[in-house]
PDB file of C-alpha atoms in Angstrom:
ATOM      1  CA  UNK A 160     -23.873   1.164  27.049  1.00  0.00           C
ATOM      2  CA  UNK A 161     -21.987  -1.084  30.001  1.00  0.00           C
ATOM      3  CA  UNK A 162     -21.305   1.067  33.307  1.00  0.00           C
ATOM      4  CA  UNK A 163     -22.252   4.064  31.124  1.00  0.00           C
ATOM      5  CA  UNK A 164     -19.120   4.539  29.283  1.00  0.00           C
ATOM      6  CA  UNK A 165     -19.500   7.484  26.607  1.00  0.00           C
ATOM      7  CA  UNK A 166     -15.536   7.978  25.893  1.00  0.00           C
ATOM      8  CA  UNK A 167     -13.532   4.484  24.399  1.00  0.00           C
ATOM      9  CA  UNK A 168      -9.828   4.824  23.820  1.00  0.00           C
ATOM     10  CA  UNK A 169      -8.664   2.103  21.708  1.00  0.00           C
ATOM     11  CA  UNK A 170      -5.111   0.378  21.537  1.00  0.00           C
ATOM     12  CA  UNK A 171      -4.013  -0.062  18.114  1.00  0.00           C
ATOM     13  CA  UNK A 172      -1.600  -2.964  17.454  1.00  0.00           C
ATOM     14  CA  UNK A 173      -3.010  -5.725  18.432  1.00  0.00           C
ATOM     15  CA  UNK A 174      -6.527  -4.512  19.550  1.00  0.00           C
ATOM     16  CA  UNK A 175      -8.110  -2.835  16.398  1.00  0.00           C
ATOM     17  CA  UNK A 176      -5.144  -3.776  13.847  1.00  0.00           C
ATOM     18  CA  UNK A 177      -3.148  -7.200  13.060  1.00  0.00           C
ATOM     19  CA  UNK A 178       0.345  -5.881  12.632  1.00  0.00           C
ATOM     20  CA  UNK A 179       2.277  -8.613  13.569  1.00  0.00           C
ATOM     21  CA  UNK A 180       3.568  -9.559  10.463  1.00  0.00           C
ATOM     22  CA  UNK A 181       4.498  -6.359   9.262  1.00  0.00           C
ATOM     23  CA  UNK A 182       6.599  -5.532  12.139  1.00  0.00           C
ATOM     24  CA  UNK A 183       8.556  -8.412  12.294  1.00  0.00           C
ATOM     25  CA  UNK A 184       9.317  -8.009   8.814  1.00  0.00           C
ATOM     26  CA  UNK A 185      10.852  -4.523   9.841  1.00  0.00           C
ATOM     27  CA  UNK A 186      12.663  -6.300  12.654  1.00  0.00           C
ATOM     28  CA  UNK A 187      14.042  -8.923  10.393  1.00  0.00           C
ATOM     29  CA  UNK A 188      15.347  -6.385   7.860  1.00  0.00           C
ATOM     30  CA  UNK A 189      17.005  -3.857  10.328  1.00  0.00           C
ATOM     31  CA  UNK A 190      18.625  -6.472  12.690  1.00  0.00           C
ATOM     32  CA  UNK A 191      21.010  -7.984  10.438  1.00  0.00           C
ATOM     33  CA  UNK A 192      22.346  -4.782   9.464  1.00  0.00           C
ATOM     34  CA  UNK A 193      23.666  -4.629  12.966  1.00  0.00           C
ATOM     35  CA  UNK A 194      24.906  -8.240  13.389  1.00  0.00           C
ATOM     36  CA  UNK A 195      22.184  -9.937  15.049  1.00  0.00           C
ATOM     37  CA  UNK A 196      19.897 -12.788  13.884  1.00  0.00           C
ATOM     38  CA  UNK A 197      16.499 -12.009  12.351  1.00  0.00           C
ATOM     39  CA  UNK A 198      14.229 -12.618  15.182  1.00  0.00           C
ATOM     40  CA  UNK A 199      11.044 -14.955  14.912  1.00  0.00           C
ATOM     41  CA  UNK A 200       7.998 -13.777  15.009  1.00  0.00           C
ATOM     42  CA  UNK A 201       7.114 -14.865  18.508  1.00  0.00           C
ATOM     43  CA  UNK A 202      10.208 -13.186  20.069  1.00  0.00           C
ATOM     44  CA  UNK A 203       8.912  -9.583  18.206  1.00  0.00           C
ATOM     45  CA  UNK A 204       5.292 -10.651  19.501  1.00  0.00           C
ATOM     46  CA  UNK A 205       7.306 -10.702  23.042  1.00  0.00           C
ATOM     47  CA  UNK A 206       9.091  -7.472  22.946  1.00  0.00           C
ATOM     48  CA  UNK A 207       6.443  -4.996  21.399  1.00  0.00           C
ATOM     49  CA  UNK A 208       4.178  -3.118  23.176  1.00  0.00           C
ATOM     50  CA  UNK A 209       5.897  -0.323  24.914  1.00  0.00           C
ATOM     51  CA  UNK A 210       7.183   1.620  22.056  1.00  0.00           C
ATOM     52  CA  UNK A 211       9.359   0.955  19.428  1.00  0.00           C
ATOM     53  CA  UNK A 212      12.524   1.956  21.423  1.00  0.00           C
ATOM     54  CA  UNK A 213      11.711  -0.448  24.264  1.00  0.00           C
ATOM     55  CA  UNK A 214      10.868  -3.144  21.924  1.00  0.00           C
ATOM     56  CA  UNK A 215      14.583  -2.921  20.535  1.00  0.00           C
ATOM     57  CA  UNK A 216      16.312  -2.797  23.276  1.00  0.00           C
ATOM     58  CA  UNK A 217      15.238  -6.628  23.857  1.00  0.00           C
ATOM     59  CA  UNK A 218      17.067  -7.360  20.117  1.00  0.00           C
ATOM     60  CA  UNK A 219      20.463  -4.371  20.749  1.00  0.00           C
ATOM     61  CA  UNK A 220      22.816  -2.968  22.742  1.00  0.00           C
ATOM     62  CA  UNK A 221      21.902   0.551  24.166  1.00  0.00           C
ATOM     63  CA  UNK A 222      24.704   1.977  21.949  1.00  0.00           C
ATOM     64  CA  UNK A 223      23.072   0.537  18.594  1.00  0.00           C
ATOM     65  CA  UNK A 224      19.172   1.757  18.994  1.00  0.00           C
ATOM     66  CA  UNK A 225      19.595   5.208  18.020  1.00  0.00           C
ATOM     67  CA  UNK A 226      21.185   3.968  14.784  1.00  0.00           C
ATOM     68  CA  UNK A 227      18.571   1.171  14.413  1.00  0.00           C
ATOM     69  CA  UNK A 228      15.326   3.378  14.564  1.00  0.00           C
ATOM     70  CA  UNK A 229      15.003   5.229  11.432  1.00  0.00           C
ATOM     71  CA  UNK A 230      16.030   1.972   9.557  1.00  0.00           C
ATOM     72  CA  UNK A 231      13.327   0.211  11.238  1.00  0.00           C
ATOM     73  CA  UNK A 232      11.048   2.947  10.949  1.00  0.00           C
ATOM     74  CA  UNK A 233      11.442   3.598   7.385  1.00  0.00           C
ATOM     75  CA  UNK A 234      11.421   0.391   6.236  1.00  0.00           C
ATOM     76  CA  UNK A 235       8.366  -0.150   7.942  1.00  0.00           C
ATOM     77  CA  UNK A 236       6.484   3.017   5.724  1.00  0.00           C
ATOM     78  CA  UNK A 237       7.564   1.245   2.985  1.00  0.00           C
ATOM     79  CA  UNK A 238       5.311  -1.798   3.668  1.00  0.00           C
ATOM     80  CA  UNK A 239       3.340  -0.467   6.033  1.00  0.00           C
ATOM     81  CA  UNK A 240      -0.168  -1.277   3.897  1.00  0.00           C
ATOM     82  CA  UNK A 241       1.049  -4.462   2.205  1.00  0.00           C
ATOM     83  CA  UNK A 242       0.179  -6.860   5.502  1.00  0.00           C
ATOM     84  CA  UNK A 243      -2.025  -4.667   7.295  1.00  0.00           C
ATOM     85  CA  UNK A 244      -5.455  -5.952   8.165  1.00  0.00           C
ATOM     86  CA  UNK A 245      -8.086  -5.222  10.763  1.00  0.00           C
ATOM     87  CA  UNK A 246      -8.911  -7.382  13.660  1.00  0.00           C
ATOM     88  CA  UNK A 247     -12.128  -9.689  13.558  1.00  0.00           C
ATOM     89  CA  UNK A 248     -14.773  -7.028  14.324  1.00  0.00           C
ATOM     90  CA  UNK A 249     -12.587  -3.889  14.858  1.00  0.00           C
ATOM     91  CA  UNK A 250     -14.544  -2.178  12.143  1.00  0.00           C
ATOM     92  CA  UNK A 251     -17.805  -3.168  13.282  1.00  0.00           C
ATOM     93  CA  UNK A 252     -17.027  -2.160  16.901  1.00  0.00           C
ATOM     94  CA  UNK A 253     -16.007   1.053  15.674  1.00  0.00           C
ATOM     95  CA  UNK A 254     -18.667   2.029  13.522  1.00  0.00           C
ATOM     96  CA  UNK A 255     -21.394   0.789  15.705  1.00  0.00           C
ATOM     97  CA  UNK A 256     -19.655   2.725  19.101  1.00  0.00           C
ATOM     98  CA  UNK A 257     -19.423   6.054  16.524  1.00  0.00           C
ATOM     99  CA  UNK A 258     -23.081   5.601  15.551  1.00  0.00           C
ATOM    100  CA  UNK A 259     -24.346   4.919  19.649  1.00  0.00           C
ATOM    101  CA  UNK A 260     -22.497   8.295  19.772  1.00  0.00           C
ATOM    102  CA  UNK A 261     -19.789   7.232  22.110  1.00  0.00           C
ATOM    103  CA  UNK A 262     -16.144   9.146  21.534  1.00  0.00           C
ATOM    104  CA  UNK A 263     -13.432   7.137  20.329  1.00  0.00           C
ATOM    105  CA  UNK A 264      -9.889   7.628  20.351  1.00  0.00           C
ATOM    106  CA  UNK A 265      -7.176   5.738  19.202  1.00  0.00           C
ATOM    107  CA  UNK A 266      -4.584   5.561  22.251  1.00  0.00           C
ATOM    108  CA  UNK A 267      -1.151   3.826  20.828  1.00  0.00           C
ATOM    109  CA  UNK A 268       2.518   3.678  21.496  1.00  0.00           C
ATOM    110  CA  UNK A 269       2.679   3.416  17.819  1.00  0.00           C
ATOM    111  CA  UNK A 270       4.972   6.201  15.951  1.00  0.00           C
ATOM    112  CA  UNK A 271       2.308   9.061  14.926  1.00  0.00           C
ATOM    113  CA  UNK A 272       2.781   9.127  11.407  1.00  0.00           C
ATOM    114  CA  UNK A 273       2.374   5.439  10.767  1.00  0.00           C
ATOM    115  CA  UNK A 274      -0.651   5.408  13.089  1.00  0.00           C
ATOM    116  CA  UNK A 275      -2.489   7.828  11.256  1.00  0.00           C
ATOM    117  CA  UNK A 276      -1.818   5.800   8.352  1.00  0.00           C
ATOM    118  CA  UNK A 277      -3.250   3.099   9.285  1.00  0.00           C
ATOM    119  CA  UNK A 278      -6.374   4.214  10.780  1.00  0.00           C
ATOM    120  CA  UNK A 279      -7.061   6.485   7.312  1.00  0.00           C
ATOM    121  CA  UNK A 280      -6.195   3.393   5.174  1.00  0.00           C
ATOM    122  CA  UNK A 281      -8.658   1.828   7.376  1.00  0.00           C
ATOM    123  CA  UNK A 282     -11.167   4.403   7.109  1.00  0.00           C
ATOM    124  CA  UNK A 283     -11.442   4.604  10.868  1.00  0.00           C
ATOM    125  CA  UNK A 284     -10.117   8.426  10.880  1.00  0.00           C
ATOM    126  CA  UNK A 285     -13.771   9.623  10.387  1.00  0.00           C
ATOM    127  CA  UNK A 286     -15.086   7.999  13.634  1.00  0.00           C
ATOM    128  CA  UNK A 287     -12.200   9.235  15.797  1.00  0.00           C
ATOM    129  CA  UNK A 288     -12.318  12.604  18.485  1.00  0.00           C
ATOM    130  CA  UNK A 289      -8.743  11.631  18.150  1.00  0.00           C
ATOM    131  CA  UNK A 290      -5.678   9.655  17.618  1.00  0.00           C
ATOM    132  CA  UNK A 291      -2.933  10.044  20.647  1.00  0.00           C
ATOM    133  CA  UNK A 292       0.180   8.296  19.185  1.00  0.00           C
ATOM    134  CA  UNK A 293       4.159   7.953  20.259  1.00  0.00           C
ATOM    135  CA  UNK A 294       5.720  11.163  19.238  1.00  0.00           C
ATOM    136  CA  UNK A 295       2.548  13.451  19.717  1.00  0.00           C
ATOM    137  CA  UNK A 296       3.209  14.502  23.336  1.00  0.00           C
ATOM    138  CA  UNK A 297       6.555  13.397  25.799  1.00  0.00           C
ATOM    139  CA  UNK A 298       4.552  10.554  26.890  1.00  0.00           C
ATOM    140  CA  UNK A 299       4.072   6.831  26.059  1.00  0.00           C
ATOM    141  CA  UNK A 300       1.780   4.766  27.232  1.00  0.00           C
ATOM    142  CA  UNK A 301       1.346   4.165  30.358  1.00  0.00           C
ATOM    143  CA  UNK A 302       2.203   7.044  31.953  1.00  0.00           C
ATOM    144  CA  UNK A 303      -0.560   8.753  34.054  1.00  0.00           C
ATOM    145  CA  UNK A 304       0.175  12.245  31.923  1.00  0.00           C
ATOM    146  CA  UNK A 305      -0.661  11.011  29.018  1.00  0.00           C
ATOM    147  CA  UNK A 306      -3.928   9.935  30.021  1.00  0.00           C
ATOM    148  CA  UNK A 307      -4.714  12.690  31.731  1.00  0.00           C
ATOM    149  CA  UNK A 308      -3.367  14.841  28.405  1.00  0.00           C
ATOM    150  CA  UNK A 309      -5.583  12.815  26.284  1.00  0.00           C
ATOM    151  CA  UNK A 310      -9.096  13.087  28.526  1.00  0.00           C
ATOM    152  CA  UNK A 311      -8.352  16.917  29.048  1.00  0.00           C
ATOM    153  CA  UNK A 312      -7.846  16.984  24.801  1.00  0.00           C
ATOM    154  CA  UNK A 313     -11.602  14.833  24.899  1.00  0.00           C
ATOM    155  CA  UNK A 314     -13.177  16.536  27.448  1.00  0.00           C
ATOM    156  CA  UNK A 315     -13.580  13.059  28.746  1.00  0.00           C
ATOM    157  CA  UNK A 316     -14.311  12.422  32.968  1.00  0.00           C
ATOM    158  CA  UNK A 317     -12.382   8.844  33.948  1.00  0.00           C
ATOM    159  CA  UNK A 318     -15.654   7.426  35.303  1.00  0.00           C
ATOM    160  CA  UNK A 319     -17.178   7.272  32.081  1.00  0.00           C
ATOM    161  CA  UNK A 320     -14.106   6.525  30.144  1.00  0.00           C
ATOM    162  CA  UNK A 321     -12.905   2.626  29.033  1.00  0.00           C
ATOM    163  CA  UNK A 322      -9.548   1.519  27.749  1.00  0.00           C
ATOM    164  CA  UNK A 323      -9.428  -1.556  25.043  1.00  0.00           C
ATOM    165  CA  UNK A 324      -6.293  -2.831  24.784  1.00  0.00           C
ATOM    166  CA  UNK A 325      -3.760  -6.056  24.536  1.00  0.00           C
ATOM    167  CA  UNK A 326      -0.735  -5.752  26.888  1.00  0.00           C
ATOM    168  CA  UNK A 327      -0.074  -5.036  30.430  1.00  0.00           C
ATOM    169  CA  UNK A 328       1.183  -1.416  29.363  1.00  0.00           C
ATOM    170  CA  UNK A 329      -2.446  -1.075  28.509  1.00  0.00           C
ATOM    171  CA  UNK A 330      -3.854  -2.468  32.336  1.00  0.00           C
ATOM    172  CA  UNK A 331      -1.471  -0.367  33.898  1.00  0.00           C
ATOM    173  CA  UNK A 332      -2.130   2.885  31.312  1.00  0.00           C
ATOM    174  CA  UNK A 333      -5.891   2.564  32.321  1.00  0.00           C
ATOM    175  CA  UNK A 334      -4.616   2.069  35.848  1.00  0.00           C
ATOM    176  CA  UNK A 335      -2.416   5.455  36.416  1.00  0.00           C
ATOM    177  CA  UNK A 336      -5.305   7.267  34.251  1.00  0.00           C
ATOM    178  CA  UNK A 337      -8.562   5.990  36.586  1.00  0.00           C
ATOM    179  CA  UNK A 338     -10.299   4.244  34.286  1.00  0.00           C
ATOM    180  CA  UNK A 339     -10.802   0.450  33.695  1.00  0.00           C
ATOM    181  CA  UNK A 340      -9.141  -1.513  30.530  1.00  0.00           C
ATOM    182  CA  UNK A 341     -11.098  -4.696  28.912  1.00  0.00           C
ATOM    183  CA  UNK A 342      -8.496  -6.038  27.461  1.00  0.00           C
ATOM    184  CA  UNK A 343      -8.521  -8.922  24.488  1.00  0.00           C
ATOM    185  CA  UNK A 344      -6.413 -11.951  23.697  1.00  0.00           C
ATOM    186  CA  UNK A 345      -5.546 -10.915  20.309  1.00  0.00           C
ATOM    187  CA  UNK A 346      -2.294  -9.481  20.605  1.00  0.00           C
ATOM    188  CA  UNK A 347       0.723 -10.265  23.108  1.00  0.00           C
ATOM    189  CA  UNK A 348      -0.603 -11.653  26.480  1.00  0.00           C
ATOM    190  CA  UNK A 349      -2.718 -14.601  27.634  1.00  0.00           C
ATOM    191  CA  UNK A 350      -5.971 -13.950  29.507  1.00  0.00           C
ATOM    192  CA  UNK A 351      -4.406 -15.217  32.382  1.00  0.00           C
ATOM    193  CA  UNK A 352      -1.638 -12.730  32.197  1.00  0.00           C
ATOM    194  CA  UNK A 353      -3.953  -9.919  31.717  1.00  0.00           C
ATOM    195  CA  UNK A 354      -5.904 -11.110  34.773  1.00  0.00           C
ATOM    196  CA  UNK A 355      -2.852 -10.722  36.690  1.00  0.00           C
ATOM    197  CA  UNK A 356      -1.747  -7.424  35.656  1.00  0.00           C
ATOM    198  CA  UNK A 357      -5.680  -6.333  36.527  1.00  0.00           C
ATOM    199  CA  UNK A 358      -7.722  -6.100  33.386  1.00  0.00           C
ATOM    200  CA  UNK A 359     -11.231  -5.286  34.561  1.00  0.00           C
ATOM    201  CA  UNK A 360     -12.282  -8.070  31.730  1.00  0.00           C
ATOM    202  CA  UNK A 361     -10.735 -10.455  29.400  1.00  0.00           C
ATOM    203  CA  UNK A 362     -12.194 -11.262  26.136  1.00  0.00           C
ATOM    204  CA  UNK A 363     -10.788 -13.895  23.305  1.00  0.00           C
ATOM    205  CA  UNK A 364     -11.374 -11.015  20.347  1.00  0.00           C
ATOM    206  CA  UNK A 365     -13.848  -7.839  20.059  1.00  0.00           C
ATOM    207  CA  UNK A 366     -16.470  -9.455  18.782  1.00  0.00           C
ATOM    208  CA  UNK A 367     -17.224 -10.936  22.403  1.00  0.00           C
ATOM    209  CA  UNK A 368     -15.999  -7.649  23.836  1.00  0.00           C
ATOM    210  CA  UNK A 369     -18.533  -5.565  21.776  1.00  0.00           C
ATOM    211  CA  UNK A 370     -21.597  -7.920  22.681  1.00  0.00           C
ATOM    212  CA  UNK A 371     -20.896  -7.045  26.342  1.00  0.00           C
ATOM    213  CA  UNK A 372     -19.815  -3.449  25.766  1.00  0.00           C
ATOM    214  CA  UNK A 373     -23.226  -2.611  24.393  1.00  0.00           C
ATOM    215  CA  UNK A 374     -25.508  -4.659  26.429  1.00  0.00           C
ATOM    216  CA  UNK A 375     -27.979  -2.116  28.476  1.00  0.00           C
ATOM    217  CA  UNK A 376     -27.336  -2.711  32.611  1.00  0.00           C
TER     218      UNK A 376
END
């Protein structure tokens, strides 16, 4: 394994799932309810990434969220399978990481009951030491508690730990918890604006990412 990582926590939306079209199906049915415009699915690309609550507040008014969550949210169970696919190579990434015996986590800002959803649909749950989702602990990504919550849960030393993600939440989550993110072009940002918010490496899908992941130094 690269830079002998033994622990990989894994972003979900984005990184190991394709979502997109699910949730902006979600946004589409809840925003109209409260007078605004279904949004396209570039502007949802735009907003998501820091939790569902910060994604809104780019679509309502502060005084509007609290209302607009569940509706969202449940609408979302409803269909949560219907779109849902994996990424090109999220499987094989991890089942072959699982059977080097590297941990893996899943590490999301994703509501806990739909993430564990998805990963058992999936059938990633088998292959996981964990899944650290929003509504599990009083952290999101990327606050440095979390990440230091979720190593202490693995038993997991930063050195030897690498974060796969998306987004600049993801850079910055690997940032406050001391260990690098490769990050992928898959899901919200360019390569050149995870460059800038200091991804150790940028890769166009997992495929590449794996292939350099598992070369021996």
């Amino acid at each position: 394994m690269a830079q002998g990582i033994s622990t990989v926590l894994l972003d979900l939306d984005g990184t190991l799932v394709d979502a997109f079209t699910t949730i902006h199906r979600a946004y589409c049915h809840t925003l109209p309810q409260f007078g605004q415009a279904a949004p396209t699915l570039a502007q949802v690309r735009r907003a998501i990434g820091g939790g569902l609550r910060e994604a809104m507040r780019h679509f309502l008014p502060e005084d509007q969220i609290e209302a607009a969550l569940p509706i969202h949210r449940a609408f979302t169970q409803k269909i949560l399978l219907e779109d849902l696919r994996p990424m090109a190579g999220a499987l094989e990434l991890v089942r072959d990481l699982h059977a080097r015996g590297v941990q893996l986590a899943v590490y999301t800002n994703k509501d806990s009951a739909t993430s564990r959803r998805v990963c058992a649909h999936l059938g990633l749950t088998p292959l996981l030491a964990g899944i650290y989702a929003a509504g599990d602990t009083p952290w999101l990504k990327p606050a440095a508690e979390l990440a230091a919550h979720v190593l202490a849960q693995l038993g997991a030393a930063p050195a030897a730990t690498l974060l796969v993600g998306d987004s600049p939440f993801d850079v910055e989550a690997a940032r406050n918890g001391g260990f690098p993110c490769w990050a992928v072009t898959t899901g919200t940002h360019s390569a050149g604006e995870l460059r800038t918010a200091g991804a150790a490496r940028v890769f166009a899908g997992l495929p590449a990412l794996h292939q350099a992941l598992t070369q021996v130094p």
